[in-house]
Tab-separated table of C-alpha atoms and ligand atoms in Angstrom:
chain	number	residue	atom	x	y	z
A	1	UNK	CA	131.168	142.281	107.583
A	2	UNK	CA	131.566	138.539	107.052
A	3	UNK	CA	129.848	136.738	104.189
A	4	UNK	CA	129.240	133.267	102.787
A	5	UNK	CA	127.072	131.846	100.024
A	6	UNK	CA	123.617	130.515	100.826
A	7	UNK	CA	123.549	126.778	101.607
A	8	UNK	CA	121.726	125.455	98.528
A	9	UNK	CA	121.757	127.097	95.107
A	10	UNK	CA	121.170	125.975	91.526
A	11	UNK	CA	121.665	128.363	88.622
A	12	UNK	CA	119.564	127.654	85.544
A	13	UNK	CA	120.183	129.042	82.044
A	14	UNK	CA	116.610	129.649	80.895
A	15	UNK	CA	115.345	130.593	77.447
A	16	UNK	CA	112.197	132.685	77.232
A	17	UNK	CA	110.373	132.601	73.920
A	18	UNK	CA	107.795	135.228	72.936
A	19	UNK	CA	105.961	136.213	69.749
A	20	UNK	CA	107.833	138.724	67.566
A	21	UNK	CA	105.766	140.216	64.739
A	22	UNK	CA	108.638	142.338	63.392
A	23	UNK	CA	110.851	139.261	63.263
A	24	UNK	CA	108.174	137.399	61.325
A	25	UNK	CA	107.695	140.253	58.828
A	26	UNK	CA	111.417	140.440	58.204
A	27	UNK	CA	111.690	136.749	57.320
A	28	UNK	CA	112.410	135.226	60.749
A	29	UNK	CA	110.462	132.515	62.594
A	30	UNK	CA	108.398	135.107	64.494
A	31	UNK	CA	109.850	134.173	67.862
A	32	UNK	CA	111.980	136.336	70.123
A	33	UNK	CA	114.390	134.388	72.318
A	34	UNK	CA	115.919	135.732	75.511
A	35	UNK	CA	118.483	133.905	77.635
A	36	UNK	CA	118.547	134.533	81.386
A	37	UNK	CA	120.399	133.084	84.373
A	38	UNK	CA	118.033	132.279	87.196
A	39	UNK	CA	119.179	131.477	90.720
A	40	UNK	CA	117.022	128.788	92.373
A	41	UNK	CA	117.731	129.082	96.097
A	42	UNK	CA	115.162	127.128	98.147
A	43	UNK	CA	115.520	129.270	101.283
A	44	UNK	CA	114.064	132.192	99.272
A	45	UNK	CA	111.221	130.218	97.681
A	46	UNK	CA	111.228	132.406	94.542
A	47	UNK	CA	113.490	132.658	91.489
A	48	UNK	CA	116.026	135.480	91.251
A	49	UNK	CA	117.697	136.655	88.038
A	50	UNK	CA	121.483	137.105	88.231
A	51	UNK	CA	123.951	138.681	85.822
A	52	UNK	CA	127.267	137.217	84.666
A	53	UNK	CA	129.344	138.907	87.381
A	54	UNK	CA	126.931	137.781	90.132
A	55	UNK	CA	126.887	134.219	88.801
A	56	UNK	CA	130.704	134.060	88.757
A	57	UNK	CA	130.963	135.402	92.293
A	58	UNK	CA	128.381	132.904	93.574
A	59	UNK	CA	130.513	130.129	92.071
A	60	UNK	CA	133.601	131.415	93.877
A	61	UNK	CA	132.112	131.863	97.370
A	62	UNK	CA	132.052	129.064	99.930
A	63	UNK	CA	128.661	128.149	101.401
A	64	UNK	CA	130.311	126.963	104.632
A	65	UNK	CA	133.262	129.276	105.358
A	66	UNK	CA	132.578	132.848	106.520
A	67	UNK	CA	135.063	135.292	104.909
A	68	UNK	CA	135.571	139.027	105.287
A	69	UNK	CA	133.782	140.917	102.510
A	70	UNK	CA	136.865	143.132	102.257
A	71	UNK	CA	138.783	140.098	100.923
A	72	UNK	CA	136.788	140.710	97.705
A	73	UNK	CA	137.074	144.529	97.831
A	74	UNK	CA	136.979	144.891	94.041
A	75	UNK	CA	133.606	143.081	93.938
A	76	UNK	CA	131.929	144.903	96.815
A	77	UNK	CA	129.101	146.285	94.635
A	78	UNK	CA	128.316	142.820	93.300
A	79	UNK	CA	128.404	141.419	96.844
A	80	UNK	CA	125.928	144.060	98.030
A	81	UNK	CA	123.595	143.202	95.130
A	82	UNK	CA	123.754	139.511	96.008
A	83	UNK	CA	123.142	140.236	99.701
A	84	UNK	CA	120.109	142.287	98.634
A	85	UNK	CA	118.873	139.334	96.597
A	86	UNK	CA	119.359	136.990	99.564
A	87	UNK	CA	121.872	134.778	97.717
A	88	UNK	CA	124.906	135.886	99.705
A	89	UNK	CA	124.439	135.722	103.461
A	90	UNK	CA	126.045	138.378	105.649
A	91	UNK	CA	126.448	138.631	109.435
A	92	UNK	CA	125.115	142.221	109.386
A	93	UNK	CA	122.104	142.810	111.661
A	94	UNK	CA	119.964	144.322	108.922
A	95	UNK	CA	120.391	141.237	106.663
A	96	UNK	CA	118.895	138.907	109.283
A	97	UNK	CA	115.893	137.743	107.237
A	98	UNK	CA	117.811	135.842	104.523
A	99	UNK	CA	120.307	134.600	107.142
A	100	UNK	CA	117.523	133.100	109.277
A	101	UNK	CA	115.845	131.423	106.258
A	102	UNK	CA	119.215	130.010	105.226
A	103	UNK	CA	119.849	128.740	108.782
A	104	UNK	CA	116.393	127.157	108.786
A	105	UNK	CA	117.213	125.303	105.576
A	106	UNK	CA	120.594	124.117	106.875
A	107	UNK	CA	119.098	122.803	110.103
A	108	UNK	CA	116.340	120.869	108.274
A	109	UNK	CA	118.877	118.641	106.439
A	110	UNK	CA	117.323	118.799	102.981
A	111	UNK	CA	119.015	117.031	100.093
A	112	UNK	CA	119.825	119.937	97.686
A	113	UNK	CA	117.787	118.512	94.788
A	114	UNK	CA	114.825	117.662	97.009
A	115	UNK	CA	114.864	121.172	98.477
A	116	UNK	CA	114.935	122.837	95.046
A	117	UNK	CA	112.286	120.495	93.616
A	118	UNK	CA	109.956	121.112	96.531
A	119	UNK	CA	110.440	124.878	96.621
A	120	UNK	CA	110.066	125.497	92.888
A	121	UNK	CA	107.176	123.182	92.041
A	122	UNK	CA	104.774	124.943	94.423
A	123	UNK	CA	101.732	126.593	92.820
A	124	UNK	CA	100.049	129.859	93.684
A	125	UNK	CA	96.785	131.026	92.106
A	126	UNK	CA	96.786	128.275	89.485
A	127	UNK	CA	93.547	127.441	87.671
A	128	UNK	CA	94.213	123.929	86.370
A	129	UNK	CA	90.758	123.667	84.790
A	130	UNK	CA	91.202	126.809	82.688
A	131	UNK	CA	94.672	125.719	81.625
A	132	UNK	CA	93.321	122.314	80.454
A	133	UNK	CA	90.659	124.206	78.461
A	134	UNK	CA	93.243	126.505	76.896
A	135	UNK	CA	95.396	123.528	75.916
A	136	UNK	CA	92.374	121.686	74.495
A	137	UNK	CA	92.938	118.617	76.706
A	138	UNK	CA	89.711	118.479	78.733
A	139	UNK	CA	88.574	115.049	77.572
A	140	UNK	CA	90.327	111.776	76.730
A	141	UNK	CA	89.352	112.198	73.065
A	142	UNK	CA	90.686	115.762	72.809
A	143	UNK	CA	93.851	114.710	74.655
A	144	UNK	CA	94.455	112.035	72.018
A	145	UNK	CA	93.928	114.628	69.257
A	146	UNK	CA	96.211	117.272	70.745
A	147	UNK	CA	98.911	115.094	72.306
A	148	UNK	CA	98.945	112.145	69.892
A	149	UNK	CA	98.827	108.578	71.183
A	150	UNK	CA	100.317	107.898	74.631
A	151	UNK	CA	102.909	105.168	75.222
A	152	UNK	CA	100.963	101.861	75.223
A	153	UNK	CA	98.838	100.822	78.204
A	154	UNK	CA	100.845	97.591	78.690
A	155	UNK	CA	104.497	96.818	78.122
A	156	UNK	CA	106.196	93.709	76.808
A	157	UNK	CA	109.853	93.659	77.813
A	158	UNK	CA	112.073	93.126	74.721
A	159	UNK	CA	114.031	90.384	76.525
A	160	UNK	CA	110.984	88.573	77.944
A	161	UNK	CA	110.955	84.766	77.559
A	162	UNK	CA	108.022	82.318	77.361
A	163	UNK	CA	105.035	83.664	79.247
A	164	UNK	CA	103.867	81.931	82.444
A	165	UNK	CA	100.094	82.172	82.867
A	166	UNK	CA	98.833	82.653	86.434
A	167	UNK	CA	95.657	81.149	87.861
A	168	UNK	CA	92.680	83.478	88.369
A	169	UNK	CA	91.587	83.259	91.983
A	170	UNK	CA	87.902	83.323	92.985
A	171	UNK	CA	87.053	86.822	94.272
A	172	UNK	CA	86.444	87.446	97.957
A	173	UNK	CA	84.814	90.379	99.748
A	174	UNK	CA	88.164	92.130	99.637
A	175	UNK	CA	88.206	91.926	95.822
A	176	UNK	CA	84.703	93.339	95.824
A	177	UNK	CA	85.835	96.261	97.971
A	178	UNK	CA	88.771	96.920	95.640
A	179	UNK	CA	86.507	96.764	92.596
A	180	UNK	CA	84.112	99.350	94.052
A	181	UNK	CA	86.899	101.899	94.616
A	182	UNK	CA	86.696	104.781	92.142
A	183	UNK	CA	87.777	108.391	92.416
A	184	UNK	CA	84.701	110.391	93.423
A	185	UNK	CA	84.056	113.641	91.546
A	186	UNK	CA	80.372	114.027	92.487
A	187	UNK	CA	79.614	114.839	96.115
A	188	UNK	CA	76.162	115.396	97.613
A	189	UNK	CA	76.595	118.524	99.739
A	190	UNK	CA	72.935	118.381	100.827
A	191	UNK	CA	73.407	115.109	102.755
A	192	UNK	CA	75.408	115.629	105.958
A	193	UNK	CA	77.932	113.005	106.950
A	194	UNK	CA	77.188	111.380	110.325
A	195	UNK	CA	79.872	112.197	112.870
A	196	UNK	CA	80.397	108.499	113.675
A	197	UNK	CA	81.257	107.724	110.029
A	198	UNK	CA	83.639	110.670	109.856
A	199	UNK	CA	85.323	109.557	113.092
A	200	UNK	CA	85.583	105.957	111.871
A	201	UNK	CA	87.409	106.995	108.709
A	202	UNK	CA	89.801	109.273	110.582
A	203	UNK	CA	90.526	106.492	113.083
A	204	UNK	CA	91.173	103.881	110.411
A	205	UNK	CA	93.290	106.012	108.098
A	206	UNK	CA	95.066	108.703	110.087
A	207	UNK	CA	95.013	107.724	113.781
A	208	UNK	CA	97.899	106.283	115.767
A	209	UNK	CA	97.076	102.685	116.742
A	210	UNK	CA	99.946	102.210	119.205
A	211	UNK	CA	103.349	103.699	120.004
A	212	UNK	CA	106.945	102.771	120.765
A	213	UNK	CA	108.521	105.082	123.358
A	214	UNK	CA	112.320	104.907	123.022
A	215	UNK	CA	112.866	107.822	125.398
A	216	UNK	CA	110.459	110.560	126.461
A	217	UNK	CA	111.516	112.723	123.510
A	218	UNK	CA	111.830	109.936	120.922
A	219	UNK	CA	108.516	108.292	120.177
A	220	UNK	CA	107.461	106.284	117.129
A	221	UNK	CA	103.769	105.957	116.319
A	222	UNK	CA	102.238	102.840	114.804
A	223	UNK	CA	99.588	103.553	112.154
A	224	UNK	CA	97.639	101.518	109.606
A	225	UNK	CA	99.950	102.718	106.797
A	226	UNK	CA	103.684	102.115	106.302
A	227	UNK	CA	106.068	105.037	106.766
A	228	UNK	CA	109.750	105.542	105.870
A	229	UNK	CA	111.795	105.086	109.041
A	230	UNK	CA	108.518	104.668	110.983
A	231	UNK	CA	108.545	108.450	111.411
A	232	UNK	CA	105.039	109.230	110.080
A	233	UNK	CA	105.813	112.805	109.013
A	234	UNK	CA	102.355	113.428	107.498
A	235	UNK	CA	100.217	115.860	109.465
A	236	UNK	CA	96.575	116.019	108.546
A	237	UNK	CA	94.773	119.368	108.250
A	238	UNK	CA	91.052	119.260	107.649
A	239	UNK	CA	88.542	121.488	105.970
A	240	UNK	CA	85.277	120.160	107.409
A	241	UNK	CA	82.245	121.244	105.384
A	242	UNK	CA	79.260	118.975	106.036
A	243	UNK	CA	79.680	116.738	109.095
A	244	UNK	CA	76.945	116.443	111.704
A	245	UNK	CA	77.934	117.967	115.050
A	246	UNK	CA	81.188	119.501	113.785
A	247	UNK	CA	81.220	123.214	112.985
A	248	UNK	CA	82.355	123.837	109.407
A	249	UNK	CA	85.923	125.143	109.441
A	250	UNK	CA	89.622	124.362	109.505
A	251	UNK	CA	91.042	121.772	111.926
A	252	UNK	CA	94.280	119.989	112.786
A	253	UNK	CA	93.799	116.292	113.443
A	254	UNK	CA	95.672	114.915	116.468
A	255	UNK	CA	96.603	111.357	115.501
A	256	UNK	CA	97.487	110.173	119.000
A	257	UNK	CA	94.442	111.591	120.784
A	258	UNK	CA	92.079	111.049	117.809
A	259	UNK	CA	90.790	114.597	118.246
A	260	UNK	CA	90.371	117.833	116.322
A	261	UNK	CA	92.095	121.120	117.178
A	262	UNK	CA	90.086	124.001	115.627
A	263	UNK	CA	92.160	126.517	113.638
A	264	UNK	CA	91.428	130.092	112.498
A	265	UNK	CA	89.144	130.130	109.444
A	266	UNK	CA	90.137	131.421	105.998
A	267	UNK	CA	87.905	134.489	106.317
A	268	UNK	CA	85.703	133.553	103.362
A	269	UNK	CA	83.168	130.857	102.448
A	270	UNK	CA	84.679	127.372	102.740
A	271	UNK	CA	83.432	126.063	99.383
A	272	UNK	CA	85.278	128.769	97.424
A	273	UNK	CA	88.330	128.291	99.623
A	274	UNK	CA	88.398	124.539	98.885
A	275	UNK	CA	87.984	125.167	95.154
A	276	UNK	CA	90.916	127.591	95.148
A	277	UNK	CA	93.102	125.127	97.086
A	278	UNK	CA	92.416	122.379	94.498
A	279	UNK	CA	93.341	124.710	91.615
A	280	UNK	CA	89.690	125.397	90.672
A	281	UNK	CA	88.669	121.738	90.265
A	282	UNK	CA	85.029	122.513	91.126
A	283	UNK	CA	84.150	118.786	91.192
A	284	UNK	CA	85.942	118.434	94.547
A	285	UNK	CA	84.531	121.630	96.122
A	286	UNK	CA	81.509	119.924	97.761
A	287	UNK	CA	83.446	117.133	99.482
A	288	UNK	CA	82.170	116.741	103.034
A	289	UNK	CA	85.706	116.517	104.403
A	290	UNK	CA	88.870	117.771	102.702
A	291	UNK	CA	92.211	116.496	103.986
A	292	UNK	CA	95.445	118.399	103.386
A	293	UNK	CA	98.363	115.953	103.591
A	294	UNK	CA	101.083	118.064	105.113
A	295	UNK	CA	104.500	116.438	105.625
A	296	UNK	CA	106.871	117.570	108.351
A	297	UNK	CA	110.082	117.279	106.336
A	298	UNK	CA	112.193	117.995	109.398
A	299	UNK	CA	110.945	114.821	111.113
A	300	UNK	CA	111.882	112.469	108.249
A	301	UNK	CA	115.125	114.319	107.457
A	302	UNK	CA	116.144	114.002	111.125
A	303	UNK	CA	117.011	110.417	110.163
A	304	UNK	CA	117.500	110.749	106.382
A	305	UNK	CA	119.918	113.671	106.577
A	306	UNK	CA	120.700	115.279	103.183
A	307	UNK	CA	119.604	111.890	101.845
A	308	UNK	CA	119.030	111.326	98.124
A	309	UNK	CA	115.831	109.342	98.845
A	310	UNK	CA	114.423	111.567	101.609
A	311	UNK	CA	111.950	113.542	99.501
A	312	UNK	CA	110.707	110.446	97.642
A	313	UNK	CA	110.064	108.665	100.925
A	314	UNK	CA	107.919	111.558	102.140
A	315	UNK	CA	106.002	111.810	98.843
A	316	UNK	CA	105.251	108.067	98.873
A	317	UNK	CA	103.491	108.426	102.217
A	318	UNK	CA	100.737	110.450	100.551
A	319	UNK	CA	99.967	107.485	98.303
A	320	UNK	CA	99.687	105.039	101.195
A	321	UNK	CA	97.326	107.314	103.092
A	322	UNK	CA	95.264	108.051	100.016
A	323	UNK	CA	94.705	104.404	99.070
A	324	UNK	CA	93.815	103.520	102.646
A	325	UNK	CA	91.361	106.429	102.667
A	326	UNK	CA	89.818	105.286	99.359
A	327	UNK	CA	89.294	101.773	100.720
A	328	UNK	CA	87.978	102.885	104.105
A	329	UNK	CA	85.570	105.282	102.360
A	330	UNK	CA	84.423	102.611	99.888
A	331	UNK	CA	83.848	100.195	102.758
A	332	UNK	CA	81.702	102.840	104.475
A	333	UNK	CA	79.643	103.473	101.313
A	334	UNK	CA	81.386	106.819	100.683
A	335	UNK	CA	83.437	108.251	97.840
A	336	UNK	CA	87.017	109.538	98.112
A	337	UNK	CA	89.540	111.391	95.963
A	338	UNK	CA	93.133	112.572	95.835
A	339	UNK	CA	94.578	115.437	93.834
A	340	UNK	CA	98.121	116.629	93.359
A	341	UNK	CA	96.878	119.788	91.609
A	342	UNK	CA	96.968	122.087	94.617
A	343	UNK	CA	97.955	125.700	95.325
A	344	UNK	CA	100.604	125.048	97.951
A	345	UNK	CA	101.442	128.688	98.632
A	346	UNK	CA	97.843	129.541	99.602
A	347	UNK	CA	97.655	126.352	101.714
A	348	UNK	CA	100.822	127.345	103.561
A	349	UNK	CA	99.305	130.769	104.252
A	350	UNK	CA	95.944	129.377	105.399
A	351	UNK	CA	97.438	126.777	107.750
A	352	UNK	CA	100.492	128.780	108.844
A	353	UNK	CA	103.103	126.409	107.406
A	354	UNK	CA	106.774	127.208	106.827
A	355	UNK	CA	107.517	125.292	103.598
A	356	UNK	CA	111.129	124.626	104.598
A	357	UNK	CA	109.972	122.509	107.534
A	358	UNK	CA	106.432	121.535	106.602
A	359	UNK	CA	104.635	121.611	103.264
A	360	UNK	CA	101.453	120.593	101.490
A	361	UNK	CA	101.926	117.421	99.413
A	362	UNK	CA	98.421	116.534	98.200
A	363	UNK	CA	94.753	116.969	99.017
A	364	UNK	CA	92.354	114.089	99.647
A	365	UNK	CA	88.700	114.171	100.531
A	366	UNK	CA	85.649	112.038	101.187
A	367	UNK	CA	81.899	112.142	101.591
A	368	UNK	CA	78.565	110.956	100.200
A	369	UNK	CA	78.503	110.417	96.450
A	370	UNK	CA	75.770	112.321	94.614
A	371	UNK	CA	72.939	110.563	92.803
A	372	UNK	CA	73.865	112.007	89.405
A	373	UNK	CA	77.231	111.729	87.675
A	374	UNK	CA	77.795	115.314	86.511
A	375	UNK	CA	81.568	114.995	86.355
A	376	UNK	CA	83.099	111.875	84.826
A	377	UNK	CA	84.209	109.025	87.077
A	378	UNK	CA	86.124	106.009	85.833
A	379	UNK	CA	83.783	103.083	86.280
A	380	UNK	CA	83.922	101.024	83.060
A	381	UNK	CA	82.663	97.854	84.787
A	382	UNK	CA	79.686	99.665	86.317
A	383	UNK	CA	80.638	98.767	89.890
A	384	UNK	CA	79.821	102.199	91.293
A	385	UNK	CA	77.319	103.715	88.904
A	386	UNK	CA	74.287	101.891	87.564
A	387	UNK	CA	74.934	101.945	83.811
A	388	UNK	CA	71.291	101.263	82.928
A	389	UNK	CA	69.885	104.039	85.083
A	390	UNK	CA	69.677	106.846	82.465
B	401	FMN	C1	98.669	111.292	92.740
B	401	FMN	C2	97.314	111.413	92.089
B	401	FMN	C3	96.878	112.664	91.683
B	401	FMN	C4	95.608	112.814	91.126
B	401	FMN	N1	95.190	114.068	90.771
B	401	FMN	C5	93.925	114.225	90.294
B	401	FMN	C6	93.443	115.524	89.961
B	401	FMN	O1	94.154	116.515	90.033
B	401	FMN	N2	92.160	115.650	89.551
B	401	FMN	C7	91.329	114.573	89.436
B	401	FMN	O2	90.156	114.761	89.078
B	401	FMN	N3	91.773	113.315	89.725
B	401	FMN	C8	93.049	113.130	90.144
B	401	FMN	N4	93.502	111.873	90.463
B	401	FMN	C9	92.609	110.714	90.286
B	401	FMN	C10	92.933	109.999	88.982
B	401	FMN	O3	92.478	110.770	87.913
B	401	FMN	C11	92.266	108.622	89.011
B	401	FMN	O4	92.880	107.838	90.008
B	401	FMN	C12	92.393	107.912	87.679
B	401	FMN	O5	91.649	108.568	86.685
B	401	FMN	C13	91.920	106.473	87.784
B	401	FMN	O6	90.574	106.436	88.220
B	401	FMN	P1	90.154	105.634	89.532
B	401	FMN	O7	90.874	106.209	90.690
B	401	FMN	O8	88.669	105.855	89.634
B	401	FMN	O9	90.526	104.207	89.296
B	401	FMN	C14	94.769	111.680	90.965
B	401	FMN	C15	95.233	110.422	91.368
B	401	FMN	C16	96.485	110.293	91.923
B	401	FMN	C17	96.948	108.946	92.371
């Protein structure tokens, strides 16, 4: 049997703190502390505890050179444990699963830190609303009480010289559009979205507008948003809830053809599915259209191989698409939102994504705003909501 270490691995010394009544009664601080070594190997997608002997062996093994396991005969038990945990890769037939995941990771050209960050910041089953309640940070006022004051809202650089005032320019229609943009947290599920409006937004924000064909297998799309390397890695999966003429369900948007490919449904009511995907933020659950921004890491990393900026470039794309969606929606008289609080693992399962090659970065959505503001929106200048209405 030949072995080598998995391609990417970080080992974290983690302290776990729990309440200890006995410790408190015997004069201690009431906290029990436990130190553990955790292996963070992105090809596995979950943390694995290792002991001192396993950690030392992992540090000694090459991730590139295959060696005979017999060369480490005295450590064969430790090697078997590490193979079982998927951290040491073997050429044995029965260990194929970890080997294939490791190969997948190698061939996607992740930067090690980007791979670990992406793999170990994914959520599953998180209820962000409940956790805000438990931490007492549901409102701006309670946040101030619990967290203290934030760093100031504006910064003056300590080395700044005499200030240069800039002229205020008379607003145009574009300024008016910008001023009417506000994150929508109140959707009117009873008012269907006309198909033409839905199609217009998809065309403006997500569609390919032109293409550059270098060779038949190397094509760059032109879209209305910038993209690192012009590669446009962001796929767009839709959960359509209330659009005229389009059956509610899951879809994959084809940017070049400006068309929808229907996908298998989640096997339960869409509203609850959406709410779970946005970590129980019920204020987004009635959005007429929900957009999962799903980057194909392998496309961007084809150019930015093991590149320190690769992951940032992909993450930035979500912001460009989101702002363009907000403005297109505002222009159409609709509301839009983005959230980073998403349960990636459930999204991967629902849309059949392999997180090494393709993930879920954020969720956006759009639709008709409701008549009543039940959930707070940030509109201090009253550009969206009539402040005198109630
Ligand atoms: C990356 C990103 C993530 C966000 N995540 C959430 C979220 O999880 N829940 C939410 O209600 N709003 C979310 N928002 C919206 C912000 O709360 C909102 O932009 C901010 O309060 C300013 O309000 P405005 O967009 O109306 O100007 C997010 C915005 C951005 C850019």
